[in-house]
Amino acid sequence: MSASGRGETADDLLAALLDGMDAALCAFDSDGVITHWNREAERILGWSAAEAVGRRGFAGWAVRAADADDVQDRLMSAQDAPGRQVHEFALLTKDGGRILVRTQSAGVPGAGGKPAGVYCAFSEVHAQIDLERSIALSEALMDDASWGVVLVDVDLRPAVVNAHAARAFGAGRSALLGRPLGDLLEQGVEELEGALQHVLAEGAPPSPLELWVSVRTPEGVRRRCWRCGFLRLGSPLAEEPVPLGVGWLFQDVTEGRQAELDTGQLRFRANQLYRAGRAAAECEDPAEAAAVRLDFALAGFAEHALLDVLEPGPGGRLVRSGASPSGLALLLPGPGAIPVRYEPAHPALQALERIGPVRASAPAGEAADGWARARRWPPGATHALCAVLRSRGRTLGALTFLRGPSRPAFERADALYAEEVAARVAADLDLARHPL
């Protein structure tokens, strides 16, 4: 290819690049004559390249006469100054209107490093301000907003994490990047990933979503409730919408939601105690009344209730008196009853010794059935709560509530409820043993 052919190809390539730019661009030679004018400049001001190229500066056509010298001097000063210069000018459009533009200009070095001209990129000020606001908003969100912000890629892995979200996960921002959500959450990851996949496929849900999750932290697993909002992120440069991932924003609302749950739980349990009292009042046999109370106490609380009563007399041993919900009638132990074969460190015996509730759970990694079998409990029991049966200053036995692996371990509030149930059951048993 000849030198002239190569030059024409280079000029064509340069023209194509300039016309494909999103920013308006023009260039001046060292005398201030316009040498380049792209399509975005034509779109903003209305002047075509044929009308602009070859003119000396903007005087007489793209700027008011009173401003022409000042604009020209400020633009051309860029060829003698290092770096870029930013200015704002009021230019004239072809139809006679005025438009405020923000320019970034820099010198173009020629042979030997001498100034050869200036290139100038400009855009409408309001468009530039919108861009700057968007960038400022992104930086503010990613810096330290008052809610967690995580940008998740299409593989559902964190790509950007702000400081608030990093604290919520109990890790550094860089340590969270690229890790599967299953590494960060012990529970709730299925629900979160399902929500993210829905956003990628269908778009953001119409309202925020509340998720309960268990977060793995260096201090241990923390149960949290997050109020989440989602935004599908698409590329603005693609001809068709291409998902880049999901913007996930969340706030920790654990305290408020836990208070609501606790209030609802207290209301439900108080109602159960009331209903149990009304039903027990209709029982002629106090032992039957005790069994009725156990059935009401199990609802929403545990899977099993075991009632062990002390044999009459000194040194009495625990004898199984009833179980719920097996349907067995509650019976008081008579002479010669076979005691329950509890080991010395059994939680029920510990409760009798302490005269207080005792909580126990199967150790992590240990088979639940084996743990329950060793303690003479039904298969599948994973969590236990033993309360003492006390009436008129005497210990009558122990009441044990059992939960399976699908339920959480018993907490202090559960122990208080179990003690209340045990006190009422003990009063019934005391009346059955010593009728009025």
Tab-separated table of C-alpha atoms in Angstrom:
chain	number	residue	atom	x	y	z
A	1	MET	CA	0.000	0.000	0.000
A	2	SER	CA	1.312	3.434	-0.893
A	3	ALA	CA	2.074	6.062	1.707
A	4	SER	CA	-0.889	8.134	0.497
A	5	GLY	CA	-3.166	5.091	0.840
A	6	ARG	CA	-1.971	4.451	4.370
A	7	GLY	CA	-2.521	8.107	5.222
A	8	GLU	CA	-6.073	8.027	3.869
A	9	THR	CA	-6.823	4.874	5.866
A	10	ALA	CA	-5.456	6.475	9.047
A	11	ASP	CA	-7.567	9.584	8.438
A	12	ASP	CA	-10.676	7.452	7.876
A	13	LEU	CA	-10.000	5.504	11.070
A	14	LEU	CA	-9.503	8.705	13.045
A	15	ALA	CA	-12.728	10.165	11.666
A	16	ALA	CA	-14.647	6.997	12.555
A	17	LEU	CA	-13.254	7.022	16.097
A	18	LEU	CA	-14.115	10.667	16.625
A	19	ASP	CA	-17.646	10.260	15.280
A	20	GLY	CA	-18.234	7.221	17.492
A	21	MET	CA	-17.390	9.046	20.711
A	22	ASP	CA	-20.143	9.844	23.221
A	23	ALA	CA	-18.523	13.201	24.019
A	24	ALA	CA	-18.435	16.193	21.732
A	25	LEU	CA	-14.906	16.832	20.504
A	26	CYS	CA	-13.200	19.499	18.418
A	27	ALA	CA	-9.549	20.302	17.802
A	28	PHE	CA	-7.660	23.485	16.927
A	29	ASP	CA	-4.281	23.922	15.294
A	30	SER	CA	-1.707	26.249	16.793
A	31	ASP	CA	-3.361	29.232	15.062
A	32	GLY	CA	-6.764	28.464	16.549
A	33	VAL	CA	-8.279	27.037	13.318
A	34	ILE	CA	-10.712	24.144	13.839
A	35	THR	CA	-9.341	20.916	12.347
A	36	HIS	CA	-11.754	18.294	13.755
A	37	TRP	CA	-15.453	18.338	14.644
A	38	ASN	CA	-17.322	15.118	15.496
A	39	ARG	CA	-21.000	14.164	15.292
A	40	GLU	CA	-21.693	14.675	18.995
A	41	ALA	CA	-20.494	18.280	18.644
A	42	GLU	CA	-22.863	18.625	15.701
A	43	ARG	CA	-25.721	17.172	17.763
A	44	ILE	CA	-25.176	19.588	20.641
A	45	LEU	CA	-24.624	22.808	18.686
A	46	GLY	CA	-26.273	21.996	15.358
A	47	TRP	CA	-23.241	22.973	13.252
A	48	SER	CA	-21.985	20.258	10.904
A	49	ALA	CA	-18.323	19.371	10.445
A	50	ALA	CA	-18.380	20.976	7.001
A	51	GLU	CA	-19.567	24.215	8.578
A	52	ALA	CA	-17.152	24.142	11.503
A	53	VAL	CA	-13.827	22.816	10.174
A	54	GLY	CA	-11.610	25.604	8.821
A	55	ARG	CA	-13.086	28.389	10.952
A	56	ARG	CA	-10.827	30.340	13.274
A	57	GLY	CA	-12.209	29.841	16.761
A	58	PHE	CA	-15.884	30.293	17.620
A	59	ALA	CA	-16.093	34.016	16.888
A	60	GLY	CA	-18.952	35.086	14.672
A	61	TRP	CA	-20.892	31.812	14.686
A	62	ALA	CA	-20.746	29.691	17.899
A	63	VAL	CA	-20.197	32.345	20.561
A	64	ARG	CA	-21.351	35.894	21.205
A	65	ALA	CA	-19.019	38.595	19.957
A	66	ALA	CA	-18.551	39.933	23.501
A	67	ASP	CA	-17.332	36.547	24.697
A	68	ALA	CA	-15.324	35.482	21.641
A	69	ASP	CA	-11.879	36.749	22.668
A	70	ASP	CA	-12.142	35.437	26.226
A	71	VAL	CA	-13.284	31.993	25.066
A	72	GLN	CA	-10.538	31.790	22.451
A	73	ASP	CA	-7.809	32.848	24.867
A	74	ARG	CA	-8.886	30.363	27.534
A	75	LEU	CA	-9.112	27.491	25.052
A	76	MET	CA	-5.768	28.140	23.371
A	77	SER	CA	-3.971	28.669	26.699
A	78	ALA	CA	-4.188	24.915	27.189
A	79	GLN	CA	-1.388	24.296	24.647
A	80	ASP	CA	1.087	26.082	26.893
A	81	ALA	CA	-0.135	24.615	30.212
A	82	PRO	CA	0.496	21.107	31.601
A	83	GLY	CA	-2.412	18.701	32.064
A	84	ARG	CA	-6.043	19.435	31.355
A	85	GLN	CA	-7.977	22.624	31.877
A	86	VAL	CA	-11.684	22.745	32.694
A	87	HIS	CA	-13.860	25.700	31.714
A	88	GLU	CA	-17.525	26.522	31.332
A	89	PHE	CA	-18.698	28.596	28.351
A	90	ALA	CA	-22.007	29.749	26.919
A	91	LEU	CA	-21.995	28.746	23.223
A	92	LEU	CA	-24.501	29.478	20.485
A	93	THR	CA	-26.419	26.797	18.631
A	94	LYS	CA	-27.134	27.002	14.928
A	95	ASP	CA	-30.754	27.924	15.559
A	96	GLY	CA	-29.711	30.910	17.695
A	97	GLY	CA	-30.106	29.393	21.150
A	98	ARG	CA	-27.555	29.515	23.932
A	99	ILE	CA	-26.243	26.477	25.746
A	100	LEU	CA	-23.870	26.198	28.698
A	101	VAL	CA	-21.113	23.654	28.127
A	102	ARG	CA	-18.282	22.339	30.248
A	103	THR	CA	-15.007	21.853	28.380
A	104	GLN	CA	-11.872	19.871	29.072
A	105	SER	CA	-8.986	21.023	26.908
A	106	ALA	CA	-5.338	20.013	26.616
A	107	GLY	CA	-2.438	20.838	24.372
A	108	VAL	CA	-1.404	18.628	21.443
A	109	PRO	CA	2.398	18.322	21.174
A	110	GLY	CA	3.946	18.437	17.724
A	111	ALA	CA	7.347	17.523	16.369
A	112	GLY	CA	10.102	18.277	18.818
A	113	GLY	CA	7.606	18.799	21.619
A	114	LYS	CA	6.438	22.181	20.341
A	115	PRO	CA	2.720	22.995	20.757
A	116	ALA	CA	0.776	21.948	17.686
A	117	GLY	CA	-2.712	22.839	18.820
A	118	VAL	CA	-5.438	22.021	21.310
A	119	TYR	CA	-8.110	19.374	21.549
A	120	CYS	CA	-11.310	20.166	23.398
A	121	ALA	CA	-13.971	17.773	24.671
A	122	PHE	CA	-17.232	19.346	25.793
A	123	SER	CA	-20.711	18.400	26.955
A	124	GLU	CA	-23.829	20.145	28.161
A	125	VAL	CA	-23.398	21.233	31.759
A	126	HIS	CA	-26.634	19.602	32.950
A	127	ALA	CA	-25.591	16.297	31.398
A	128	GLN	CA	-22.176	16.582	33.027
A	129	ILE	CA	-23.772	17.430	36.363
A	130	ASP	CA	-26.066	14.400	36.047
A	131	LEU	CA	-23.036	12.222	35.397
A	132	GLU	CA	-21.153	13.701	38.331
A	133	ARG	CA	-24.167	13.208	40.583
A	134	SER	CA	-24.400	9.581	39.519
A	135	ILE	CA	-20.708	9.069	40.219
A	136	ALA	CA	-20.996	10.895	43.549
A	137	LEU	CA	-24.014	8.782	44.513
A	138	SER	CA	-22.164	5.577	43.663
A	139	GLU	CA	-19.135	6.647	45.673
A	140	ALA	CA	-21.295	7.656	48.645
A	141	LEU	CA	-23.147	4.327	48.598
A	142	MET	CA	-19.939	2.367	48.281
A	143	ASP	CA	-18.172	4.403	50.965
A	144	ASP	CA	-20.217	4.255	54.158
A	145	ALA	CA	-23.956	4.578	53.642
A	146	SER	CA	-26.327	3.906	56.532
A	147	TRP	CA	-27.418	0.631	54.905
A	148	GLY	CA	-25.540	-2.257	53.367
A	149	VAL	CA	-24.865	-2.155	49.631
A	150	VAL	CA	-23.560	-5.182	47.741
A	151	LEU	CA	-23.143	-5.451	43.978
A	152	VAL	CA	-23.585	-9.108	43.059
A	153	ASP	CA	-22.393	-10.444	39.697
A	154	VAL	CA	-24.349	-12.860	37.495
A	155	ASP	CA	-22.687	-15.776	39.315
A	156	LEU	CA	-24.240	-14.496	42.567
A	157	ARG	CA	-20.908	-13.541	44.097
A	158	PRO	CA	-20.172	-10.138	45.692
A	159	ALA	CA	-18.270	-7.864	43.315
A	160	VAL	CA	-18.410	-4.634	45.354
A	161	VAL	CA	-19.203	-4.309	49.073
A	162	ASN	CA	-19.566	-1.103	51.048
A	163	ALA	CA	-18.309	-0.604	54.599
A	164	HIS	CA	-21.731	-1.058	56.235
A	165	ALA	CA	-22.283	-4.423	54.519
A	166	ALA	CA	-18.787	-5.571	55.454
A	167	ARG	CA	-19.535	-4.876	59.125
A	168	ALA	CA	-22.821	-6.776	58.828
A	169	PHE	CA	-20.902	-9.796	57.532
A	170	GLY	CA	-18.176	-9.380	60.121
A	171	ALA	CA	-15.362	-9.353	57.563
A	172	GLY	CA	-13.220	-6.985	55.543
A	173	ARG	CA	-14.531	-5.578	52.277
A	174	SER	CA	-11.890	-7.243	50.119
A	175	ALA	CA	-12.284	-10.571	51.954
A	176	LEU	CA	-15.913	-10.822	50.804
A	177	LEU	CA	-15.302	-10.292	47.102
A	178	GLY	CA	-15.835	-13.283	44.826
A	179	ARG	CA	-16.910	-15.647	47.603
A	180	PRO	CA	-20.100	-17.744	47.287
A	181	LEU	CA	-22.896	-16.514	49.522
A	182	GLY	CA	-22.980	-19.976	51.095
A	183	ASP	CA	-19.555	-19.246	52.598
A	184	LEU	CA	-20.927	-16.146	54.324
A	185	LEU	CA	-24.359	-17.348	55.473
A	186	GLU	CA	-25.171	-20.510	57.399
A	187	GLN	CA	-28.941	-20.193	56.987
A	188	GLY	CA	-31.064	-18.157	54.591
A	189	VAL	CA	-28.710	-18.476	51.621
A	190	GLU	CA	-31.297	-20.387	49.552
A	191	GLU	CA	-33.891	-17.642	50.002
A	192	LEU	CA	-31.362	-14.895	49.195
A	193	GLU	CA	-30.016	-16.638	46.089
A	194	GLY	CA	-33.574	-17.305	44.937
A	195	ALA	CA	-34.377	-13.593	45.231
A	196	LEU	CA	-31.217	-12.620	43.330
A	197	GLN	CA	-31.943	-15.109	40.526
A	198	HIS	CA	-35.497	-13.780	40.260
A	199	VAL	CA	-34.181	-10.225	39.897
A	200	LEU	CA	-31.753	-11.285	37.155
A	201	ALA	CA	-34.537	-13.056	35.246
A	202	GLU	CA	-37.625	-10.944	35.947
A	203	GLY	CA	-36.490	-7.649	37.443
A	204	ALA	CA	-36.737	-6.130	40.896
A	205	PRO	CA	-39.684	-7.073	43.146
A	206	PRO	CA	-42.262	-4.319	43.722
A	207	SER	CA	-41.576	-4.016	47.456
A	208	PRO	CA	-38.719	-4.711	49.886
A	209	LEU	CA	-38.239	-8.252	51.147
A	210	GLU	CA	-37.402	-9.303	54.694
A	211	LEU	CA	-35.060	-12.263	55.116
A	212	TRP	CA	-33.905	-14.051	58.257
A	213	VAL	CA	-30.301	-15.183	57.864
A	214	SER	CA	-27.594	-16.685	60.034
A	215	VAL	CA	-24.284	-14.927	59.383
A	216	ARG	CA	-20.948	-16.638	59.958
A	217	THR	CA	-18.643	-14.230	61.797
A	218	PRO	CA	-15.353	-14.646	63.700
A	219	GLU	CA	-17.396	-14.315	66.913
A	220	GLY	CA	-19.793	-17.091	65.881
A	221	VAL	CA	-23.097	-17.411	64.034
A	222	ARG	CA	-25.471	-14.455	64.382
A	223	ARG	CA	-29.177	-14.622	63.570
A	224	ARG	CA	-30.249	-11.432	61.776
A	225	CYS	CA	-33.280	-10.062	59.946
A	226	TRP	CA	-32.450	-7.954	56.887
A	227	ARG	CA	-34.899	-5.755	54.997
A	228	CYS	CA	-33.690	-6.058	51.409
A	229	GLY	CA	-34.213	-4.114	48.198
A	230	PHE	CA	-32.924	-5.264	44.810
A	231	LEU	CA	-32.084	-3.583	41.480
A	232	ARG	CA	-31.193	-5.351	38.265
A	233	LEU	CA	-28.054	-3.827	36.748
A	234	GLY	CA	-27.861	-3.650	32.958
A	235	SER	CA	-25.082	-2.410	30.724
A	236	PRO	CA	-25.803	1.056	29.261
A	237	LEU	CA	-23.387	0.342	26.407
A	238	ALA	CA	-25.104	-2.733	24.973
A	239	GLU	CA	-27.659	-2.548	22.156
A	240	GLU	CA	-29.901	-4.921	24.100
A	241	PRO	CA	-30.200	-5.055	27.913
A	242	VAL	CA	-27.425	-7.277	29.227
A	243	PRO	CA	-27.578	-8.075	32.972
A	244	LEU	CA	-24.387	-7.183	34.774
A	245	GLY	CA	-25.657	-8.393	38.143
A	246	VAL	CA	-27.843	-7.160	40.980
A	247	GLY	CA	-27.605	-4.194	43.294
A	248	TRP	CA	-28.593	-5.479	46.739
A	249	LEU	CA	-29.363	-2.974	49.501
A	250	PHE	CA	-30.280	-4.058	53.016
A	251	GLN	CA	-30.885	-2.743	56.521
A	252	ASP	CA	-30.705	-4.690	59.760
A	253	VAL	CA	-34.170	-4.688	61.365
A	254	THR	CA	-33.506	-7.551	63.774
A	255	GLU	CA	-34.298	-5.707	66.990
A	256	GLY	CA	-37.683	-4.463	65.800
A	257	ARG	CA	-38.746	-7.766	64.260
A	258	GLN	CA	-37.510	-9.768	67.254
A	259	ALA	CA	-39.498	-7.511	69.588
A	260	GLU	CA	-42.608	-8.122	67.462
A	261	LEU	CA	-42.001	-11.873	67.520
A	262	ASP	CA	-41.445	-11.867	71.269
A	263	THR	CA	-44.632	-9.888	71.849
A	264	GLY	CA	-46.616	-12.247	69.645
A	265	GLN	CA	-45.110	-15.269	71.369
A	266	LEU	CA	-45.943	-13.941	74.823
A	267	ARG	CA	-49.503	-13.218	73.722
A	268	PHE	CA	-49.918	-16.712	72.270
A	269	ARG	CA	-48.485	-18.455	75.329
A	270	ALA	CA	-50.643	-16.413	77.698
A	271	ASN	CA	-53.658	-17.389	75.629
A	272	GLN	CA	-52.637	-21.064	75.756
A	273	LEU	CA	-52.311	-20.924	79.539
A	274	TYR	CA	-55.745	-19.327	79.753
A	275	ARG	CA	-57.340	-21.937	77.483
A	276	ALA	CA	-55.584	-24.748	79.335
A	277	GLY	CA	-56.906	-23.412	82.642
A	278	ARG	CA	-60.465	-23.279	81.302
A	279	ALA	CA	-60.211	-26.845	79.948
A	280	ALA	CA	-58.576	-28.202	83.115
A	281	ALA	CA	-61.344	-26.693	85.224
A	282	GLU	CA	-63.820	-29.034	83.521
A	283	CYS	CA	-61.852	-32.162	84.498
A	284	GLU	CA	-63.053	-34.063	87.551
A	285	ASP	CA	-59.753	-35.919	87.892
A	286	PRO	CA	-56.794	-33.615	88.731
A	287	ALA	CA	-54.426	-36.017	86.939
A	288	GLU	CA	-56.510	-35.643	83.789
A	289	ALA	CA	-56.346	-31.865	84.218
A	290	ALA	CA	-52.552	-32.077	84.338
A	291	ALA	CA	-52.534	-34.087	81.092
A	292	VAL	CA	-54.769	-31.466	79.448
A	293	ARG	CA	-52.346	-28.709	80.447
A	294	LEU	CA	-49.465	-30.603	78.850
A	295	ASP	CA	-51.332	-30.943	75.560
A	296	PHE	CA	-52.004	-27.207	75.448
A	297	ALA	CA	-48.402	-26.394	76.424
A	298	LEU	CA	-46.941	-28.355	73.495
A	299	ALA	CA	-48.635	-26.250	70.784
A	300	GLY	CA	-45.934	-24.201	69.053
A	301	PHE	CA	-43.471	-24.983	71.831
A	302	ALA	CA	-42.107	-28.529	71.573
A	303	GLU	CA	-42.743	-31.947	70.039
A	304	HIS	CA	-42.772	-34.000	73.244
A	305	ALA	CA	-43.492	-33.525	76.937
A	306	LEU	CA	-42.404	-36.163	79.460
A	307	LEU	CA	-43.698	-36.180	83.044
A	308	ASP	CA	-41.590	-37.977	85.652
A	309	VAL	CA	-42.959	-38.092	89.212
A	310	LEU	CA	-41.023	-38.923	92.373
A	311	GLU	CA	-42.059	-42.028	94.285
A	312	PRO	CA	-43.688	-41.310	97.649
A	313	GLY	CA	-41.417	-41.491	100.660
A	314	PRO	CA	-37.788	-40.630	101.328
A	315	GLY	CA	-35.229	-41.269	98.589
A	316	GLY	CA	-37.943	-41.484	95.946
A	317	ARG	CA	-36.885	-42.204	92.403
A	318	LEU	CA	-38.354	-40.728	89.213
A	319	VAL	CA	-41.105	-42.791	87.586
A	320	ARG	CA	-42.584	-42.067	84.165
A	321	SER	CA	-46.092	-40.797	84.851
A	322	GLY	CA	-47.188	-39.539	81.443
A	323	ALA	CA	-46.116	-38.446	77.978
A	324	SER	CA	-47.672	-36.096	75.482
A	325	PRO	CA	-48.729	-36.250	72.660
A	326	SER	CA	-48.649	-40.054	72.883
A	327	GLY	CA	-52.168	-40.043	74.304
A	328	LEU	CA	-51.207	-42.031	77.404
A	329	ALA	CA	-53.262	-41.132	80.454
A	330	LEU	CA	-51.330	-39.507	83.248
A	331	LEU	CA	-50.995	-41.931	86.157
A	332	LEU	CA	-49.481	-41.395	89.573
A	333	PRO	CA	-46.856	-44.029	90.463
A	334	GLY	CA	-47.909	-46.687	92.925
A	335	PRO	CA	-45.832	-48.962	95.123
A	336	GLY	CA	-43.370	-51.059	93.130
A	337	ALA	CA	-43.411	-48.823	90.047
A	338	ILE	CA	-40.379	-49.221	87.786
A	339	PRO	CA	-38.197	-46.074	87.892
A	340	VAL	CA	-36.768	-44.414	84.784
A	341	ARG	CA	-33.148	-45.450	84.255
A	342	TYR	CA	-31.566	-42.020	84.113
A	343	GLU	CA	-27.785	-41.629	84.334
A	344	PRO	CA	-26.500	-39.578	87.306
A	345	ALA	CA	-25.774	-36.490	85.135
A	346	HIS	CA	-29.131	-36.584	83.386
A	347	PRO	CA	-30.678	-33.082	82.827
A	348	ALA	CA	-33.870	-34.084	84.688
A	349	LEU	CA	-31.839	-35.087	87.755
A	350	GLN	CA	-29.793	-31.899	87.493
A	351	ALA	CA	-33.031	-29.881	87.506
A	352	LEU	CA	-34.169	-31.661	90.691
A	353	GLU	CA	-30.835	-30.959	92.346
A	354	ARG	CA	-30.804	-27.274	91.371
A	355	ILE	CA	-34.552	-26.802	91.843
A	356	GLY	CA	-34.451	-24.843	88.592
A	357	PRO	CA	-34.741	-25.356	84.845
A	358	VAL	CA	-31.954	-27.025	82.873
A	359	ARG	CA	-31.443	-26.709	79.106
A	360	ALA	CA	-29.486	-29.166	76.967
A	361	SER	CA	-28.794	-29.709	73.247
A	362	ALA	CA	-27.084	-32.422	71.244
A	363	PRO	CA	-23.461	-31.468	70.528
A	364	ALA	CA	-22.714	-30.475	66.941
A	365	GLY	CA	-21.625	-33.463	64.910
A	366	GLU	CA	-23.137	-36.029	67.268
A	367	ALA	CA	-25.990	-38.216	66.024
A	368	ALA	CA	-29.240	-36.911	67.494
A	369	ASP	CA	-30.797	-40.369	67.868
A	370	GLY	CA	-27.827	-41.657	69.856
A	371	TRP	CA	-27.818	-38.587	72.071
A	372	ALA	CA	-31.554	-38.938	72.761
A	373	ARG	CA	-31.389	-42.717	73.296
A	374	ALA	CA	-28.658	-42.355	75.905
A	375	ARG	CA	-30.992	-40.077	77.890
A	376	ARG	CA	-34.107	-42.246	77.513
A	377	TRP	CA	-35.813	-39.750	75.252
A	378	PRO	CA	-37.771	-40.321	72.005
A	379	PRO	CA	-35.707	-40.638	68.789
A	380	GLY	CA	-34.927	-37.386	67.039
A	381	ALA	CA	-34.868	-35.244	70.170
A	382	THR	CA	-32.177	-32.587	69.753
A	383	HIS	CA	-33.018	-29.946	72.355
A	384	ALA	CA	-34.322	-30.488	75.889
A	385	LEU	CA	-35.689	-28.312	78.677
A	386	CYS	CA	-36.278	-29.810	82.131
A	387	ALA	CA	-38.353	-27.971	84.736
A	388	VAL	CA	-39.065	-28.926	88.349
A	389	LEU	CA	-42.560	-29.783	89.594
A	390	ARG	CA	-42.989	-27.889	92.876
A	391	SER	CA	-46.106	-27.505	95.007
A	392	ARG	CA	-46.539	-26.357	98.622
A	393	GLY	CA	-42.783	-26.284	99.132
A	394	ARG	CA	-42.231	-29.869	97.997
A	395	THR	CA	-40.613	-31.293	94.850
A	396	LEU	CA	-42.955	-33.688	93.061
A	397	GLY	CA	-40.912	-34.542	89.963
A	398	ALA	CA	-39.625	-33.167	86.660
A	399	LEU	CA	-41.273	-32.040	83.439
A	400	THR	CA	-39.217	-32.362	80.241
A	401	PHE	CA	-39.938	-30.666	76.906
A	402	LEU	CA	-38.173	-31.928	73.783
A	403	ARG	CA	-37.609	-30.370	70.357
A	404	GLY	CA	-36.353	-31.865	67.104
A	405	PRO	CA	-33.563	-30.586	64.821
A	406	SER	CA	-35.935	-28.368	62.813
A	407	ARG	CA	-36.515	-26.137	65.848
A	408	PRO	CA	-34.061	-23.811	67.600
A	409	ALA	CA	-32.626	-24.587	71.004
A	410	PHE	CA	-34.595	-23.552	74.087
A	411	GLU	CA	-33.894	-20.050	75.365
A	412	ARG	CA	-34.381	-18.255	78.663
A	413	ALA	CA	-37.886	-17.090	77.690
A	414	ASP	CA	-38.784	-20.710	76.980
A	415	ALA	CA	-37.551	-21.738	80.421
A	416	LEU	CA	-39.810	-19.149	82.066
A	417	TYR	CA	-42.817	-20.501	80.179
A	418	ALA	CA	-41.896	-24.094	81.068
A	419	GLU	CA	-41.676	-23.138	84.760
A	420	GLU	CA	-45.157	-21.603	84.602
A	421	VAL	CA	-46.590	-24.749	83.008
A	422	ALA	CA	-44.749	-26.950	85.504
A	423	ALA	CA	-46.162	-24.968	88.456
A	424	ARG	CA	-49.730	-25.508	87.248
A	425	VAL	CA	-49.174	-29.178	86.445
A	426	ALA	CA	-47.570	-29.654	89.890
A	427	ALA	CA	-50.639	-28.155	91.566
A	428	ASP	CA	-52.854	-30.642	89.721
A	429	LEU	CA	-50.612	-33.571	90.668
A	430	ASP	CA	-50.503	-32.433	94.282
A	431	LEU	CA	-54.291	-32.329	94.336
A	432	ALA	CA	-54.489	-35.775	92.735
A	433	ARG	CA	-52.131	-37.226	95.330
A	434	HIS	CA	-53.738	-35.454	98.295
A	435	PRO	CA	-57.430	-34.835	97.466
A	436	LEU	CA	-59.226	-32.157	99.417
